[in-house]
């Protein structure tokens, strides 16, 4: 038996500011660009179609007006939640192709509905180069939902987005794990104060992607299952500049591949979304091809022979808030990083363990064999 992937396009750009006064964000083209690289065939996935978003039109929005496109984003999120729920009800693994990070609201709404139905809590693994934690409590104004999505799905912000259907929050702070933000993220202290645990790039690289994935599993052990959010701006712009907000100091494709593989190699991972790739900055399709290669290898555990359908754990009591991030990751650990990716040669570096794991995974995928089970990877690491 194997899990079947269903690919759903969510080509919304409603959560971003216009790149220029006369243009619109190009990330709405991302699903088509990835499909053009053969993504569905390579994943042997069912085509779950496309949820067309409303027109992008900021009109006369001004700072202080709240989140731009709020009504449209809310309506789109309700529809997207329904589509994701239908895929999960079929026993399939949804892969949602964004679009900007506002697609997380639809995914979060779907997860909250699911948690309510099973009497448990669903968690979130948030892999992103930025915390996206801007909200009225820490910023002079809000406006672009793609830079506020984590705040919104944890209940911070205007009710028409943070409390759709009267659900607030969609994810509890204690049920969120943030991976891949930059060490000096603007809102890192706000995350710490909220009890949201993080593993910024320096700590992720010091521990390695495989161990980081296992650590994320452990943080969400009390949840019935979890959703995976991946923003491609977690990658360093030296290897992935085709995003709306490139920020130096990110990870490499090899690290992302191992991270995804570790995070989806469990029936408790309910699905994944990919966001913010902008084909306008990829005229020859080379970055789209890299993303597809990474997704295919990273998602290989989902469709491997013997993989089991999504399985929700029994309900657990609501845990007490976690200790502050500083207690979980002392400053000494945060300083133990590999060189940041100031150029493509350093961007390709990852931990030695990760490099060995990646080589084996790629070799088996290329040969059509079952990828290395994640538990085996961990045993190898622990025995090293």
Tab-separated table of C-alpha atoms in Angstrom:
chain	number	residue	atom	x	y	z
A	1	UNK	CA	0.000	0.000	0.000
A	2	UNK	CA	1.206	3.529	-0.621
A	3	UNK	CA	-0.016	7.034	-0.012
A	4	UNK	CA	-1.253	8.888	-3.052
A	5	UNK	CA	-0.403	12.535	-3.598
A	6	UNK	CA	-3.023	14.966	-4.893
A	7	UNK	CA	-1.703	18.250	-6.290
A	8	UNK	CA	-3.930	21.298	-5.880
A	9	UNK	CA	-3.048	24.677	-7.402
A	10	UNK	CA	-3.712	27.731	-5.221
A	11	UNK	CA	-2.302	30.506	-7.443
A	12	UNK	CA	-3.232	33.443	-5.255
A	13	UNK	CA	-1.103	36.587	-5.042
A	14	UNK	CA	-3.582	38.529	-2.894
A	15	UNK	CA	-1.278	38.566	0.125
A	16	UNK	CA	1.583	40.501	-1.481
A	17	UNK	CA	2.205	44.146	-2.201
A	18	UNK	CA	2.615	45.038	-5.899
A	19	UNK	CA	6.275	44.850	-6.972
A	20	UNK	CA	5.809	48.099	-8.911
A	21	UNK	CA	2.954	50.573	-9.245
A	22	UNK	CA	1.889	49.069	-12.566
A	23	UNK	CA	2.415	45.325	-12.006
A	24	UNK	CA	1.163	42.448	-9.908
A	25	UNK	CA	3.175	39.780	-8.035
A	26	UNK	CA	4.209	36.910	-10.285
A	27	UNK	CA	3.877	34.070	-7.769
A	28	UNK	CA	0.395	33.335	-9.129
A	29	UNK	CA	2.252	31.758	-12.073
A	30	UNK	CA	4.170	29.325	-9.858
A	31	UNK	CA	1.863	26.290	-10.095
A	32	UNK	CA	1.934	26.403	-13.893
A	33	UNK	CA	5.706	26.774	-13.977
A	34	UNK	CA	6.164	23.768	-11.687
A	35	UNK	CA	3.694	21.666	-13.655
A	36	UNK	CA	5.627	22.499	-16.813
A	37	UNK	CA	8.632	20.746	-15.258
A	38	UNK	CA	6.682	17.487	-15.049
A	39	UNK	CA	5.901	17.663	-11.338
A	40	UNK	CA	2.659	15.668	-11.399
A	41	UNK	CA	4.020	12.852	-13.551
A	42	UNK	CA	7.151	12.563	-11.462
A	43	UNK	CA	5.106	12.427	-8.255
A	44	UNK	CA	2.594	10.025	-9.868
A	45	UNK	CA	0.035	12.385	-8.374
A	46	UNK	CA	-3.662	12.895	-8.950
A	47	UNK	CA	-4.488	16.277	-10.424
A	48	UNK	CA	-6.804	17.940	-7.888
A	49	UNK	CA	-7.295	20.955	-10.109
A	50	UNK	CA	-6.923	24.665	-9.538
A	51	UNK	CA	-8.745	27.007	-7.177
A	52	UNK	CA	-8.839	30.295	-9.068
A	53	UNK	CA	-8.395	33.349	-6.825
A	54	UNK	CA	-10.208	36.680	-7.051
A	55	UNK	CA	-8.732	39.530	-9.067
A	56	UNK	CA	-5.645	41.236	-7.624
A	57	UNK	CA	-6.644	44.882	-7.135
A	58	UNK	CA	-5.385	46.908	-4.149
A	59	UNK	CA	-7.645	49.787	-5.263
A	60	UNK	CA	-7.130	52.699	-2.877
A	61	UNK	CA	-5.688	50.738	0.051
A	62	UNK	CA	-3.563	52.866	2.396
A	63	UNK	CA	-1.482	52.055	5.497
A	64	UNK	CA	-3.830	51.862	8.438
A	65	UNK	CA	-6.662	50.281	6.460
A	66	UNK	CA	-5.926	46.790	7.774
A	67	UNK	CA	-4.907	43.854	5.602
A	68	UNK	CA	-5.253	44.540	1.887
A	69	UNK	CA	-7.637	42.179	0.050
A	70	UNK	CA	-8.917	40.917	3.415
A	71	UNK	CA	-12.419	40.045	2.205
A	72	UNK	CA	-11.091	38.260	-0.887
A	73	UNK	CA	-8.467	36.358	1.113
A	74	UNK	CA	-11.079	35.238	3.643
A	75	UNK	CA	-13.425	33.966	0.941
A	76	UNK	CA	-10.588	32.214	-0.866
A	77	UNK	CA	-9.410	30.618	2.393
A	78	UNK	CA	-12.837	29.099	3.050
A	79	UNK	CA	-12.921	27.601	-0.443
A	80	UNK	CA	-9.328	26.342	-0.174
A	81	UNK	CA	-10.031	24.736	3.197
A	82	UNK	CA	-12.890	22.825	1.628
A	83	UNK	CA	-10.719	21.549	-1.218
A	84	UNK	CA	-7.952	20.440	1.161
A	85	UNK	CA	-10.467	18.730	3.414
A	86	UNK	CA	-11.880	16.801	0.461
A	87	UNK	CA	-8.408	15.533	-0.466
A	88	UNK	CA	-7.696	14.368	3.073
A	89	UNK	CA	-11.118	12.694	3.284
A	90	UNK	CA	-10.067	10.580	0.276
A	91	UNK	CA	-7.044	9.343	2.230
A	92	UNK	CA	-4.683	11.288	-0.016
A	93	UNK	CA	-1.731	13.548	0.746
A	94	UNK	CA	-2.409	17.125	-0.443
A	95	UNK	CA	0.394	19.092	-2.068
A	96	UNK	CA	-0.817	22.679	-2.412
A	97	UNK	CA	1.065	24.815	-4.918
A	98	UNK	CA	0.878	28.519	-4.027
A	99	UNK	CA	0.742	31.365	-4.570
A	100	UNK	CA	1.835	33.552	-1.737
A	101	UNK	CA	1.917	32.676	1.946
A	102	UNK	CA	-1.686	33.743	2.495
A	103	UNK	CA	-2.609	30.215	1.318
A	104	UNK	CA	-1.668	29.176	4.853
A	105	UNK	CA	-4.957	30.633	6.092
A	106	UNK	CA	-6.926	28.161	3.984
A	107	UNK	CA	-4.723	25.264	5.083
A	108	UNK	CA	-4.982	26.354	8.717
A	109	UNK	CA	-8.755	26.550	8.514
A	110	UNK	CA	-8.850	23.038	7.052
A	111	UNK	CA	-6.642	21.746	9.865
A	112	UNK	CA	-8.777	23.389	12.547
A	113	UNK	CA	-11.917	21.835	11.064
A	114	UNK	CA	-10.164	18.464	11.016
A	115	UNK	CA	-8.955	18.806	14.589
A	116	UNK	CA	-12.446	19.667	15.738
A	117	UNK	CA	-13.864	16.652	13.896
A	118	UNK	CA	-11.454	14.201	15.541
A	119	UNK	CA	-11.355	15.867	18.943
A	120	UNK	CA	-7.647	16.697	18.787
A	121	UNK	CA	-5.231	19.466	17.903
A	122	UNK	CA	-3.349	19.799	14.615
A	123	UNK	CA	0.110	21.342	14.619
A	124	UNK	CA	2.110	23.355	12.110
A	125	UNK	CA	5.698	23.030	10.927
A	126	UNK	CA	6.522	26.418	9.407
A	127	UNK	CA	9.581	26.288	7.124
A	128	UNK	CA	10.196	29.850	5.993
A	129	UNK	CA	12.981	32.373	5.616
A	130	UNK	CA	10.886	34.916	7.548
A	131	UNK	CA	8.724	34.571	10.638
A	132	UNK	CA	5.753	36.356	8.986
A	133	UNK	CA	4.729	37.369	12.502
A	134	UNK	CA	3.859	41.012	11.929
A	135	UNK	CA	0.592	41.979	13.632
A	136	UNK	CA	-1.043	45.061	15.195
A	137	UNK	CA	0.618	44.288	18.521
A	138	UNK	CA	4.171	44.657	17.199
A	139	UNK	CA	3.884	46.829	14.070
A	140	UNK	CA	2.584	50.292	13.315
A	141	UNK	CA	0.334	48.866	10.605
A	142	UNK	CA	-0.401	45.662	8.693
A	143	UNK	CA	-1.261	45.298	5.061
A	144	UNK	CA	0.235	42.272	3.273
A	145	UNK	CA	-1.134	38.987	4.566
A	146	UNK	CA	1.826	37.057	3.153
A	147	UNK	CA	4.039	38.801	5.715
A	148	UNK	CA	1.521	38.253	8.505
A	149	UNK	CA	0.310	34.718	7.912
A	150	UNK	CA	1.872	33.085	10.971
A	151	UNK	CA	0.487	35.835	13.190
A	152	UNK	CA	-2.969	35.437	11.657
A	153	UNK	CA	-3.145	31.648	11.947
A	154	UNK	CA	-2.124	31.865	15.613
A	155	UNK	CA	-4.985	34.267	16.302
A	156	UNK	CA	-3.290	37.649	16.057
A	157	UNK	CA	-4.840	40.307	13.871
A	158	UNK	CA	-8.200	41.311	12.494
A	159	UNK	CA	-11.034	38.881	13.083
A	160	UNK	CA	-12.143	38.608	9.465
A	161	UNK	CA	-8.872	36.740	8.777
A	162	UNK	CA	-7.748	35.438	12.180
A	163	UNK	CA	-11.152	34.097	13.233
A	164	UNK	CA	-12.898	32.810	10.104
A	165	UNK	CA	-15.960	30.739	11.055
A	166	UNK	CA	-15.398	31.863	14.634
A	167	UNK	CA	-12.279	29.677	14.887
A	168	UNK	CA	-9.449	31.396	16.728
A	169	UNK	CA	-6.656	30.461	16.752
A	170	UNK	CA	-6.342	27.911	13.984
A	171	UNK	CA	-3.068	26.731	15.559
A	172	UNK	CA	-2.113	27.160	19.223
A	173	UNK	CA	1.282	28.723	19.866
A	174	UNK	CA	2.451	25.520	21.574
A	175	UNK	CA	1.595	23.551	18.436
A	176	UNK	CA	3.830	25.539	16.067
A	177	UNK	CA	7.464	24.864	15.124
A	178	UNK	CA	9.330	27.458	13.028
A	179	UNK	CA	12.346	26.345	10.979
A	180	UNK	CA	14.749	28.249	8.744
A	181	UNK	CA	14.193	31.875	9.711
A	182	UNK	CA	17.246	34.093	9.690
A	183	UNK	CA	19.118	34.475	12.954
A	184	UNK	CA	18.235	38.167	13.219
A	185	UNK	CA	14.586	37.903	12.195
A	186	UNK	CA	12.715	41.067	13.123
A	187	UNK	CA	10.118	39.231	15.209
A	188	UNK	CA	12.252	36.493	16.760
A	189	UNK	CA	11.780	37.893	20.261
A	190	UNK	CA	8.017	38.003	19.780
A	191	UNK	CA	8.076	34.328	18.835
A	192	UNK	CA	10.118	33.603	21.939
A	193	UNK	CA	7.700	35.523	24.154
A	194	UNK	CA	4.783	33.588	22.678
A	195	UNK	CA	6.464	30.242	23.400
A	196	UNK	CA	6.710	29.345	19.701
A	197	UNK	CA	9.868	27.281	19.320
A	198	UNK	CA	12.216	28.043	16.468
A	199	UNK	CA	15.301	26.647	14.863
A	200	UNK	CA	16.899	29.464	12.848
A	201	UNK	CA	19.345	28.707	10.057
A	202	UNK	CA	22.484	28.652	12.250
A	203	UNK	CA	20.954	26.109	14.642
A	204	UNK	CA	19.404	24.103	11.797
A	205	UNK	CA	22.789	23.795	10.117
A	206	UNK	CA	24.595	23.028	13.363
A	207	UNK	CA	22.240	20.134	14.090
A	208	UNK	CA	21.669	19.086	10.463
A	209	UNK	CA	18.440	18.877	8.510
A	210	UNK	CA	17.695	15.249	9.401
A	211	UNK	CA	17.985	15.775	13.135
A	212	UNK	CA	16.041	19.030	12.842
A	213	UNK	CA	13.139	17.172	11.229
A	214	UNK	CA	13.156	14.626	14.030
A	215	UNK	CA	13.284	17.435	16.600
A	216	UNK	CA	10.213	19.024	14.978
A	217	UNK	CA	8.358	15.690	15.251
A	218	UNK	CA	9.140	15.585	18.943
A	219	UNK	CA	7.909	19.129	19.549
A	220	UNK	CA	4.504	18.172	18.132
A	221	UNK	CA	4.194	14.798	19.856
A	222	UNK	CA	1.019	15.944	21.636
A	223	UNK	CA	-0.746	16.832	18.373
A	224	UNK	CA	-3.018	14.504	16.440
A	225	UNK	CA	-1.128	15.416	13.251
A	226	UNK	CA	0.509	18.393	11.577
A	227	UNK	CA	0.586	20.466	8.393
A	228	UNK	CA	3.818	21.460	6.634
A	229	UNK	CA	4.302	24.968	5.206
A	230	UNK	CA	7.335	25.526	2.953
A	231	UNK	CA	8.211	28.977	1.626
A	232	UNK	CA	11.015	28.733	-0.935
A	233	UNK	CA	12.571	31.931	0.430
A	234	UNK	CA	13.980	29.676	3.164
A	235	UNK	CA	16.623	29.010	0.498
A	236	UNK	CA	19.530	31.371	0.147
A	237	UNK	CA	19.118	33.857	-2.721
A	238	UNK	CA	22.450	32.670	-4.087
A	239	UNK	CA	20.601	29.501	-5.164
A	240	UNK	CA	16.996	30.759	-5.226
A	241	UNK	CA	16.591	34.450	-6.072
A	242	UNK	CA	13.138	33.995	-7.659
A	243	UNK	CA	11.130	35.116	-4.633
A	244	UNK	CA	9.506	38.373	-3.609
A	245	UNK	CA	11.764	39.026	-0.586
A	246	UNK	CA	15.200	37.360	-0.969
A	247	UNK	CA	17.210	37.457	2.238
A	248	UNK	CA	20.845	36.272	2.564
A	249	UNK	CA	21.731	33.585	5.053
A	250	UNK	CA	19.372	30.840	3.920
A	251	UNK	CA	19.788	27.119	3.446
A	252	UNK	CA	20.730	25.107	0.350
A	253	UNK	CA	18.546	22.884	-1.826
A	254	UNK	CA	20.205	19.785	-0.366
A	255	UNK	CA	19.231	20.819	3.149
A	256	UNK	CA	15.654	21.576	2.140
A	257	UNK	CA	15.365	18.211	0.406
A	258	UNK	CA	16.433	16.313	3.518
A	259	UNK	CA	14.259	18.480	5.739
A	260	UNK	CA	11.117	17.837	3.671
A	261	UNK	CA	11.861	14.105	3.477
A	262	UNK	CA	12.197	13.884	7.238
A	263	UNK	CA	9.078	15.907	7.927
A	264	UNK	CA	6.771	13.974	5.570
A	265	UNK	CA	8.079	10.512	6.449
A	266	UNK	CA	5.321	9.894	8.983
A	267	UNK	CA	1.590	9.285	8.656
A	268	UNK	CA	1.077	12.194	11.049
A	269	UNK	CA	2.130	14.720	8.390
A	270	UNK	CA	-1.197	15.515	6.748
A	271	UNK	CA	-0.022	17.583	3.778
A	272	UNK	CA	2.292	20.293	2.506
A	273	UNK	CA	2.076	23.650	0.766
A	274	UNK	CA	4.761	25.422	-1.273
A	275	UNK	CA	4.727	29.199	-1.563
A	276	UNK	CA	6.300	32.391	-2.948
A	277	UNK	CA	8.208	31.060	-5.951
A	278	UNK	CA	7.969	33.805	-8.606
A	279	UNK	CA	8.499	32.650	-12.217
A	280	UNK	CA	8.855	36.275	-13.329
A	281	UNK	CA	12.421	35.997	-11.998
A	282	UNK	CA	13.021	32.630	-13.676
A	283	UNK	CA	12.856	33.253	-17.438
A	284	UNK	CA	14.577	30.010	-18.453
A	285	UNK	CA	12.812	27.764	-15.926
A	286	UNK	CA	16.011	26.634	-14.219
A	287	UNK	CA	14.833	27.523	-10.716
A	288	UNK	CA	11.487	25.823	-11.308
A	289	UNK	CA	13.396	22.691	-12.322
A	290	UNK	CA	15.460	22.815	-9.111
A	291	UNK	CA	12.326	23.184	-7.002
A	292	UNK	CA	10.674	20.231	-8.726
A	293	UNK	CA	13.767	18.066	-8.241
A	294	UNK	CA	13.768	18.965	-4.561
A	295	UNK	CA	10.048	18.278	-4.135
A	296	UNK	CA	10.180	14.938	-5.938
A	297	UNK	CA	13.076	13.673	-3.826
A	298	UNK	CA	11.742	15.254	-0.625
A	299	UNK	CA	8.274	13.732	-1.071
A	300	UNK	CA	9.574	10.292	-2.029
A	301	UNK	CA	8.782	8.852	1.442
A	302	UNK	CA	5.094	9.660	0.904
A	303	UNK	CA	4.729	7.399	-2.131
A	304	UNK	CA	7.283	4.746	-1.192
A	305	UNK	CA	6.042	1.132	-1.081
A	306	UNK	CA	4.802	0.474	2.419
A	307	UNK	CA	3.949	4.089	3.178
A	308	UNK	CA	0.687	4.310	5.090
A	309	UNK	CA	-2.146	6.816	4.675
A	310	UNK	CA	-2.423	9.821	6.976
A	311	UNK	CA	-3.193	8.759	10.527
A	312	UNK	CA	-4.356	11.019	13.314
A	313	UNK	CA	-3.180	10.305	16.833
A	314	UNK	CA	-5.646	10.114	19.736
A	315	UNK	CA	-6.421	13.458	21.419
A	316	UNK	CA	-3.919	14.661	24.014
A	317	UNK	CA	-4.351	17.231	26.776
A	318	UNK	CA	-3.367	20.793	25.919
A	319	UNK	CA	0.273	21.074	27.023
A	320	UNK	CA	1.603	23.833	29.186
A	321	UNK	CA	3.434	26.595	27.291
A	322	UNK	CA	6.940	25.683	26.218
A	323	UNK	CA	9.971	27.357	27.765
A	324	UNK	CA	11.288	30.411	25.978
A	325	UNK	CA	13.363	29.785	22.862
A	326	UNK	CA	16.506	30.941	24.608
A	327	UNK	CA	16.159	28.053	27.038
A	328	UNK	CA	15.726	25.543	24.222
A	329	UNK	CA	18.491	26.926	22.021
A	330	UNK	CA	21.181	28.756	23.970
A	331	UNK	CA	23.115	31.445	22.170
A	332	UNK	CA	26.147	29.191	21.985
A	333	UNK	CA	24.221	26.823	19.728
A	334	UNK	CA	22.941	29.616	17.520
A	335	UNK	CA	26.510	30.717	16.903
A	336	UNK	CA	27.603	27.237	15.760
A	337	UNK	CA	26.722	27.562	12.105
A	338	UNK	CA	28.273	26.677	8.828
A	339	UNK	CA	29.232	29.640	6.666
A	340	UNK	CA	26.200	31.490	5.383
A	341	UNK	CA	25.575	31.440	1.660
A	342	UNK	CA	27.142	34.655	0.443
A	343	UNK	CA	27.847	32.930	-2.885
A	344	UNK	CA	26.687	29.770	-4.671
A	345	UNK	CA	29.684	27.731	-3.500
A	346	UNK	CA	28.877	28.247	0.179
A	347	UNK	CA	25.126	27.974	-0.416
A	348	UNK	CA	25.546	24.360	-1.458
A	349	UNK	CA	27.141	23.321	1.811
A	350	UNK	CA	25.308	21.366	4.464
A	351	UNK	CA	26.396	19.151	7.336
A	352	UNK	CA	28.492	16.083	6.386
A	353	UNK	CA	25.749	13.780	7.678
A	354	UNK	CA	23.187	15.539	5.511
A	355	UNK	CA	25.387	15.215	2.430
A	356	UNK	CA	25.745	11.458	2.935
A	357	UNK	CA	22.000	11.021	3.474
A	358	UNK	CA	21.191	13.094	0.401
A	359	UNK	CA	23.472	11.092	-1.853
A	360	UNK	CA	21.797	7.825	-0.848
A	361	UNK	CA	18.278	9.245	-1.213
A	362	UNK	CA	19.009	10.659	-4.664
A	363	UNK	CA	20.655	7.432	-5.840
A	364	UNK	CA	17.676	5.333	-4.796
A	365	UNK	CA	15.134	7.738	-6.264
A	366	UNK	CA	17.037	7.833	-9.573
A	367	UNK	CA	17.076	4.029	-9.687
A	368	UNK	CA	13.350	3.816	-8.913
A	369	UNK	CA	14.042	2.174	-5.564
A	370	UNK	CA	12.413	2.837	-2.216
A	371	UNK	CA	14.107	5.798	-0.513
A	372	UNK	CA	15.940	5.327	2.737
A	373	UNK	CA	13.394	5.273	5.585
A	374	UNK	CA	13.857	8.263	7.815
A	375	UNK	CA	14.269	6.069	10.884
A	376	UNK	CA	17.257	4.441	9.167
A	377	UNK	CA	18.769	7.854	8.489
A	378	UNK	CA	18.447	8.707	12.170
A	379	UNK	CA	20.000	5.410	13.255
A	380	UNK	CA	22.946	6.082	10.963
A	381	UNK	CA	23.350	9.545	12.407
A	382	UNK	CA	23.187	8.328	15.988
A	383	UNK	CA	25.739	5.619	15.285
A	384	UNK	CA	28.148	8.025	13.583
